[in-house]
Short mmCIF file of C-alpha atoms and ligand atoms in Angstrom, two decimals:
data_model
loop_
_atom_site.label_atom_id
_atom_site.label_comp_id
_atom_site.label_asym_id
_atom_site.label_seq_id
_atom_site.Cartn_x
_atom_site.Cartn_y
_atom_site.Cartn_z
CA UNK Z 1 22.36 120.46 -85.67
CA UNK Z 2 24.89 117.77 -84.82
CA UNK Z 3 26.92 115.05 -86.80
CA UNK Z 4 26.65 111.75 -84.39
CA UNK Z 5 27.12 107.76 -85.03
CA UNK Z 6 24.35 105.19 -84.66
CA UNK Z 7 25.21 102.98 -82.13
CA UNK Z 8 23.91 100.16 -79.65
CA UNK Z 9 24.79 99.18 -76.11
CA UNK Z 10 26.65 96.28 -77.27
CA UNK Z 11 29.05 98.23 -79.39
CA UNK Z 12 29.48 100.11 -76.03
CA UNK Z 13 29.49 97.21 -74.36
CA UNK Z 14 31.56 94.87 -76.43
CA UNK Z 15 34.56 97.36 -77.51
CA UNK Z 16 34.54 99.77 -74.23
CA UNK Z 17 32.48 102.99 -73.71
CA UNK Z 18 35.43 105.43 -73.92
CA UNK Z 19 37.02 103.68 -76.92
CA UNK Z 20 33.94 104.49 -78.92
CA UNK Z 21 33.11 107.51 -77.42
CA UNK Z 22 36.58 108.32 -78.46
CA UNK Z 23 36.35 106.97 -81.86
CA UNK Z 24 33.31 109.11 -82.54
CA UNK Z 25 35.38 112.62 -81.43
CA UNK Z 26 38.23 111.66 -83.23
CA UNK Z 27 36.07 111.23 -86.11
CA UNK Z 28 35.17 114.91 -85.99
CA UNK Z 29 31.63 114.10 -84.61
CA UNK Z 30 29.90 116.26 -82.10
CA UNK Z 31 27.36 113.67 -80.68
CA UNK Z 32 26.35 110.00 -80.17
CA UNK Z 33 23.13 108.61 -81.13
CA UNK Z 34 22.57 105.19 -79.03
CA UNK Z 35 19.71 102.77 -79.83
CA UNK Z 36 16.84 103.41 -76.51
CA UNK Z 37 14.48 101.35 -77.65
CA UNK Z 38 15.16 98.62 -80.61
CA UNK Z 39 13.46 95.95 -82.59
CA UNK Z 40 14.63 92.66 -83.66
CA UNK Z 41 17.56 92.00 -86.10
CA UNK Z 42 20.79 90.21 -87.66
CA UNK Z 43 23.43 92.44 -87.30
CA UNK Z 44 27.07 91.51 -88.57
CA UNK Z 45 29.29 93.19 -86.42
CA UNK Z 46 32.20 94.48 -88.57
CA UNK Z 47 34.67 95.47 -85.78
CA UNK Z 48 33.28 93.99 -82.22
CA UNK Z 49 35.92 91.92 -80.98
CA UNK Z 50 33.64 89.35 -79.00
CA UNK Z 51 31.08 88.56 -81.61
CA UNK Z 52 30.55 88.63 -85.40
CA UNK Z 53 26.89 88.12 -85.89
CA UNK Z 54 24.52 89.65 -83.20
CA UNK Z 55 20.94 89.01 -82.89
CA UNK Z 56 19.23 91.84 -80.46
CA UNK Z 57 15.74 91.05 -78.67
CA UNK Z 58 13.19 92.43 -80.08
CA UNK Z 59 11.21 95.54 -78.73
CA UNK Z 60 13.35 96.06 -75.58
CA UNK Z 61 15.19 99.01 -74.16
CA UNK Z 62 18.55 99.45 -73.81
CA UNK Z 63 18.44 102.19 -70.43
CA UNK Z 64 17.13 101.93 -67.31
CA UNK Z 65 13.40 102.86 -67.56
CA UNK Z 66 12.45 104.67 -64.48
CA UNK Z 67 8.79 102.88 -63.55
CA UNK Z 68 7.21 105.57 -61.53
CA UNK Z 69 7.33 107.32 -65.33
CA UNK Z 70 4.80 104.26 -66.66
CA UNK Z 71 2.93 104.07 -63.79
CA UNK Z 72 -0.10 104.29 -65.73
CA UNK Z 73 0.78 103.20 -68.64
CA UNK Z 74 -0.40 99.82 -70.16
CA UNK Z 75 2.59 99.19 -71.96
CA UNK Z 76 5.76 99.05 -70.61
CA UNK Z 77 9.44 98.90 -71.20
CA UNK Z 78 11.54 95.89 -70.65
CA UNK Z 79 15.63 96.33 -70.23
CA UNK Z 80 17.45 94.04 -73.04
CA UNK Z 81 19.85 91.43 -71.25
CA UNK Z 82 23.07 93.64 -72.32
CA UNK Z 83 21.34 96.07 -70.35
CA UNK Z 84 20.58 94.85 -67.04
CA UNK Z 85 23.56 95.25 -64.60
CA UNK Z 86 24.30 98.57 -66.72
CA UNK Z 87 22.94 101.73 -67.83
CA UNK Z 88 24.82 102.50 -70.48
CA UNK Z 89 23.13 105.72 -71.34
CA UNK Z 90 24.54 106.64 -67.63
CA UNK Z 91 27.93 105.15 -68.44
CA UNK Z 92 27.99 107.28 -71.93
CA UNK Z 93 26.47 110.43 -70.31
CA UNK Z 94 28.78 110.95 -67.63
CA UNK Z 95 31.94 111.11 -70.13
CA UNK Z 96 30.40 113.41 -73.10
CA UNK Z 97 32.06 116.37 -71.31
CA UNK Z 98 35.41 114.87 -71.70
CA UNK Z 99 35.13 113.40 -75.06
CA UNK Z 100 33.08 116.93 -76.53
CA UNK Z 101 29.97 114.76 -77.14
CA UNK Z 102 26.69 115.19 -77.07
CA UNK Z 103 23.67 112.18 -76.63
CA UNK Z 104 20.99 111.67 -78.33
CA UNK Z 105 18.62 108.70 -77.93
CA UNK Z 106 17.34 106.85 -80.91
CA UNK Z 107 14.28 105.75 -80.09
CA UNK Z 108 11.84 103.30 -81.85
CA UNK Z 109 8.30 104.28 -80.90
CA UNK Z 110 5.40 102.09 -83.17
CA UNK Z 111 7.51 99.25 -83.92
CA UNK Z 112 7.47 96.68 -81.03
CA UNK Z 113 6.48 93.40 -81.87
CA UNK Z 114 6.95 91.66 -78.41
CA UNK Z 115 4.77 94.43 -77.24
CA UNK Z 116 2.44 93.75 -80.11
CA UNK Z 117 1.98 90.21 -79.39
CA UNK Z 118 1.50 91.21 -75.19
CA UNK Z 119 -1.33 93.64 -76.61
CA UNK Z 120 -2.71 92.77 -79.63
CA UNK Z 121 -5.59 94.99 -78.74
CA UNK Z 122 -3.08 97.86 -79.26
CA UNK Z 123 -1.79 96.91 -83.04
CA UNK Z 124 -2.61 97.79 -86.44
CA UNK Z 125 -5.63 96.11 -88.21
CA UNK Z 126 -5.99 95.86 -91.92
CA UNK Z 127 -9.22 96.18 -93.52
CA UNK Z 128 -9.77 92.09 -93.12
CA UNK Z 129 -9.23 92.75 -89.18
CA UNK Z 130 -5.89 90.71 -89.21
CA UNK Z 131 -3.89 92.20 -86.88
CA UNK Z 132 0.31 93.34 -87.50
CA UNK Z 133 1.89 92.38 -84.52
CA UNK Z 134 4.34 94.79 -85.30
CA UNK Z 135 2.98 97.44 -85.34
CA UNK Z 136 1.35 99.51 -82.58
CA UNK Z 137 -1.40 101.86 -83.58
CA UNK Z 138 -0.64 105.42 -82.91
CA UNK Z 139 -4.49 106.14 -82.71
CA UNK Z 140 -4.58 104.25 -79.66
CA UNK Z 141 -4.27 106.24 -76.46
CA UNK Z 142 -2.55 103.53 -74.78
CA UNK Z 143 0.03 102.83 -77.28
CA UNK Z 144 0.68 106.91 -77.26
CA UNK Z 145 0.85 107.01 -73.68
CA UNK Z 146 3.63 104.63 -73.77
CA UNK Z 147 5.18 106.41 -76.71
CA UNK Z 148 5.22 110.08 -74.72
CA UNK Z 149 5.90 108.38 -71.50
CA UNK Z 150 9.30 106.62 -73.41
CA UNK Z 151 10.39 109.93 -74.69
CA UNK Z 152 9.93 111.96 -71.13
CA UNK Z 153 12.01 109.00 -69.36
CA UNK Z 154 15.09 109.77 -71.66
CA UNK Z 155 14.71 113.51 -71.64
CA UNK Z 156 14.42 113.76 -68.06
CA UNK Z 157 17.11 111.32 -66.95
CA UNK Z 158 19.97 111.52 -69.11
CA UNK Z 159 21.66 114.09 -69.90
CA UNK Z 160 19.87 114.21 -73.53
CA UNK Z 161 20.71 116.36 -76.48
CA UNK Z 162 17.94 115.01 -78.19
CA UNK Z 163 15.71 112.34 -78.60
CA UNK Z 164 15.27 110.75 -82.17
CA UNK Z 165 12.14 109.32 -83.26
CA UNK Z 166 11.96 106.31 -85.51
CA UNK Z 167 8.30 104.83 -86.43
CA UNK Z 168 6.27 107.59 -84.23
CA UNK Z 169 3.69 106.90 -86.88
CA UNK Z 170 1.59 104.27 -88.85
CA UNK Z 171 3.74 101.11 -89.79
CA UNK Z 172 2.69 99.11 -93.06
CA UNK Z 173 2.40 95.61 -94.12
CA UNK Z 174 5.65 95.28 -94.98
CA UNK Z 175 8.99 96.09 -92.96
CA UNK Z 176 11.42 93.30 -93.04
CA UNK Z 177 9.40 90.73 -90.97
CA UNK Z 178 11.24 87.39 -91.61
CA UNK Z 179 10.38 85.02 -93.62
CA UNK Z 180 8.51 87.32 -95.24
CA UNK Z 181 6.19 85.15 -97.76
CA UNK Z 182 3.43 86.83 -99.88
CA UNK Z 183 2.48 84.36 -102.11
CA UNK Z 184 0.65 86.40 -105.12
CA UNK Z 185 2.74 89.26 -106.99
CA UNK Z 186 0.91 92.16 -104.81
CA UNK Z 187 0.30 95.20 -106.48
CA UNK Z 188 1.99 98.67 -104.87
CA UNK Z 189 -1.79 100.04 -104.49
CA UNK Z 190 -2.41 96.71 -102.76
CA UNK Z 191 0.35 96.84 -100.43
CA UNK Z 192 -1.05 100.74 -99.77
CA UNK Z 193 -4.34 99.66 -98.72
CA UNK Z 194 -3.57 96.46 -97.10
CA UNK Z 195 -0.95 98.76 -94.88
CA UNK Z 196 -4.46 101.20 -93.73
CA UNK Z 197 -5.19 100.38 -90.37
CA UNK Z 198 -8.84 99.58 -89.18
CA UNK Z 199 -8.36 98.89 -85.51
CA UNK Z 200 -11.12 100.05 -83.09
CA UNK Z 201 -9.44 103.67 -82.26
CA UNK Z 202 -9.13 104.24 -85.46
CA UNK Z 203 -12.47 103.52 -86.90
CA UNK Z 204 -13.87 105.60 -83.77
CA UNK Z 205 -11.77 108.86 -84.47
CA UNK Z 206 -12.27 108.60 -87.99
CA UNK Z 207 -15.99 108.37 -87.37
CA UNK Z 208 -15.54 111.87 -85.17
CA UNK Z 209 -14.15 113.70 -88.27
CA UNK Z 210 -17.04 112.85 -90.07
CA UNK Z 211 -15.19 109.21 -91.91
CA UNK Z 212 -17.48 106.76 -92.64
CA UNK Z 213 -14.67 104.25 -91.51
CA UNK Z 214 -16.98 101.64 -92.21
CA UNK Z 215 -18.36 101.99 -95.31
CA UNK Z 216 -14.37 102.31 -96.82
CA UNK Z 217 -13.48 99.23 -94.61
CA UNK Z 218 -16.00 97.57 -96.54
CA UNK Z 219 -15.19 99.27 -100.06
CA UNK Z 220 -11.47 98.14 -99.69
CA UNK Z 221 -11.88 94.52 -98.55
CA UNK Z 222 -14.35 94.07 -101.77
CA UNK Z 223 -11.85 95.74 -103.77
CA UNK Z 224 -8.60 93.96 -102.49
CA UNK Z 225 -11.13 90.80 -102.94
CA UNK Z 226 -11.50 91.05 -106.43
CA UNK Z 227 -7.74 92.08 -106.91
CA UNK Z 228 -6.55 89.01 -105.09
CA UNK Z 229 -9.03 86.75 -107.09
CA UNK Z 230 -7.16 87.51 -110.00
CA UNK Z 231 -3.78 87.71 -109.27
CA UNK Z 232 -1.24 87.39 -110.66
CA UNK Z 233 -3.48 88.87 -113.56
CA UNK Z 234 -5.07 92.96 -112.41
CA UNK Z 235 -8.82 93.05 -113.50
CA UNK Z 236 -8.65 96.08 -115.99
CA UNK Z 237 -11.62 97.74 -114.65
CA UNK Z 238 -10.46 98.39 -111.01
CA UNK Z 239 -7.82 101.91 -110.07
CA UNK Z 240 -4.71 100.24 -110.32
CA UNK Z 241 -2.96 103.24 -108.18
CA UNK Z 242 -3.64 105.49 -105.19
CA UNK Z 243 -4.65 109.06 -107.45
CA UNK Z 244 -7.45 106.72 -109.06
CA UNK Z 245 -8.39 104.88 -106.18
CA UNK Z 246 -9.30 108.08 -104.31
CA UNK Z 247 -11.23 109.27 -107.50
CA UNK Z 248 -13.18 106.31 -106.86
CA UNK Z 249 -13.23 106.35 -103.43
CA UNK Z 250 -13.06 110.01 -102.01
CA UNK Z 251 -13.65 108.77 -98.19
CA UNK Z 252 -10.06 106.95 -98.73
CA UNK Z 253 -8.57 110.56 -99.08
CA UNK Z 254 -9.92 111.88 -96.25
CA UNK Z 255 -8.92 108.37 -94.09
CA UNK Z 256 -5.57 108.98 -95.57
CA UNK Z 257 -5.18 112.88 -94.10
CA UNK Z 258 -6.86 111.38 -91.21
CA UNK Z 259 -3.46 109.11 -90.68
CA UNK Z 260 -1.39 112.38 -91.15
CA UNK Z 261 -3.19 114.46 -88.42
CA UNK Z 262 -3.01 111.29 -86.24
CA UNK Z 263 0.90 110.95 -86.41
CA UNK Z 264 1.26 114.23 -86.39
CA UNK Z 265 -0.47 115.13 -82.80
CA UNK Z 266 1.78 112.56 -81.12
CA UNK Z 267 4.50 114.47 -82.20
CA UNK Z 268 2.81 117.32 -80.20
ZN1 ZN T 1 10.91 94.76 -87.50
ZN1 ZN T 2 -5.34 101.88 -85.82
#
């Protein structure tokens, strides 16, 4: 167990590493979790003294990956600009002793849109075969090759409490994409099913359990046709939730503890 502060190389950067790592003992903490790997955002920046409103890169890392570790990997890290002439993981590491810290890398795994858009072949599909370009498909190998080969880089070159895991799993339609724009009032069962992913992987490993990947692919789309047709109005004789949908549809509750087992043997 530890108490720790989220925190980002800039805020390391920006106020001074042993000002914050001080901040964060004085507060009675006994680690410091800093962002490894980080999407996009618009971050106000309460108490940096060189900048109020901060917009990070999107899907970038924020240490020093060590290459040799993705040699065969298809994706790979790239070091954020703050980054580049220092490591601040190093810079942090090398004072916990002093300050009675420990480190702990938060690490997003699935979410990586500028990854995404490099390898579309690697990101979600929905049941229309649109692809989310942010988010990577933990059924495919490649994407969880870059995933483990992420999380041995930090543990084996910092000195690393622990790493923490954000989005080691299936992402959904909706996460706080800008200018997010949806046109019709979409139902929450909608949202549920248009968030299922279909890429190639995951049709294939659902087919070796026995799914019929297919045959639901082309159950939803008729469904989520019909629903759509009639928004904002919901036709009366369709499930209107996930319970009745998998009454209807019992290969959709199998898909569904297909996901599980799929995000759960990354974590292996
Ligand atoms: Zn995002
Ligand atoms: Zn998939």
């Amino acid at each position: 167990m530890y108490s720790a502060l989220w925190m980002f190389a800039w805020d390391l950067q920006d106020e001074g590493v042993e000002k914050v790592l001080g901040f964060a003992a004085d507060c009675g903490l006994s680690a410091v979790q800093i962002a490894s790997s980080y999407h996009a955002g618009n971050f106000i920046l309460g108490h940096n003294p060189k900048r109020v409103a901060y917009f990070p890169e999107d899907g970038v890392a924020y240490f020093h990956p060590h290459l040799e570790v993705y040699a065969d990997t298809k994706l790979k890290p790239k070091i954020a600009e703050v980054s580049r002439g220092t490591d601040w993981f190093a810079e942090a590491g090398r004072r916990l002793d002093r300050f009675g810290l420990k480190l702990v890398a938060w690490t997003v795994c699935c979410h990586n849109t500028r990854l995404g858009l490099l390898h579309p072949d690697c990101v979600t599909r929905n049941a229309f075969g649109d692809p989310y370009y942010h988010a990577l498909c933990p059924s495919n190998d490649d994407v969880r090759a870059y995933v483990v080969a992420l999380v041995k880089d930090l543990a084996t070159h910092y000195p690393m409490y622990a790493v923490q895991l954000e989005s080691p799993e299936f992402m959904g339609l909706v996460h706080g994409h800008h200018h997010e724009r949806q046109g019709v009032a979409l139902d929450p069962l909608s949202v549920s099913l248009l968030s299922l992913c279909f890429c190639e992987p995951c049709m294939r490993k659902a087919g070796e359990r026995g799914i019929d990947a297919r045959k639901l692919r082309a159950t939803l789309r008729e469904h989520l046709r019909a629903v759509l047709d009639r928004a904002p109005f919901y036709p009366l004789d369709r499930p209107s939730d996930m319970p009745g949908m998998v009454a209807a549809c019992p290969e959709l509750g199998r898909f569904v503890e297909f996901r599980e087992q799929v995000a759960l043997s990354l974590l292996k």
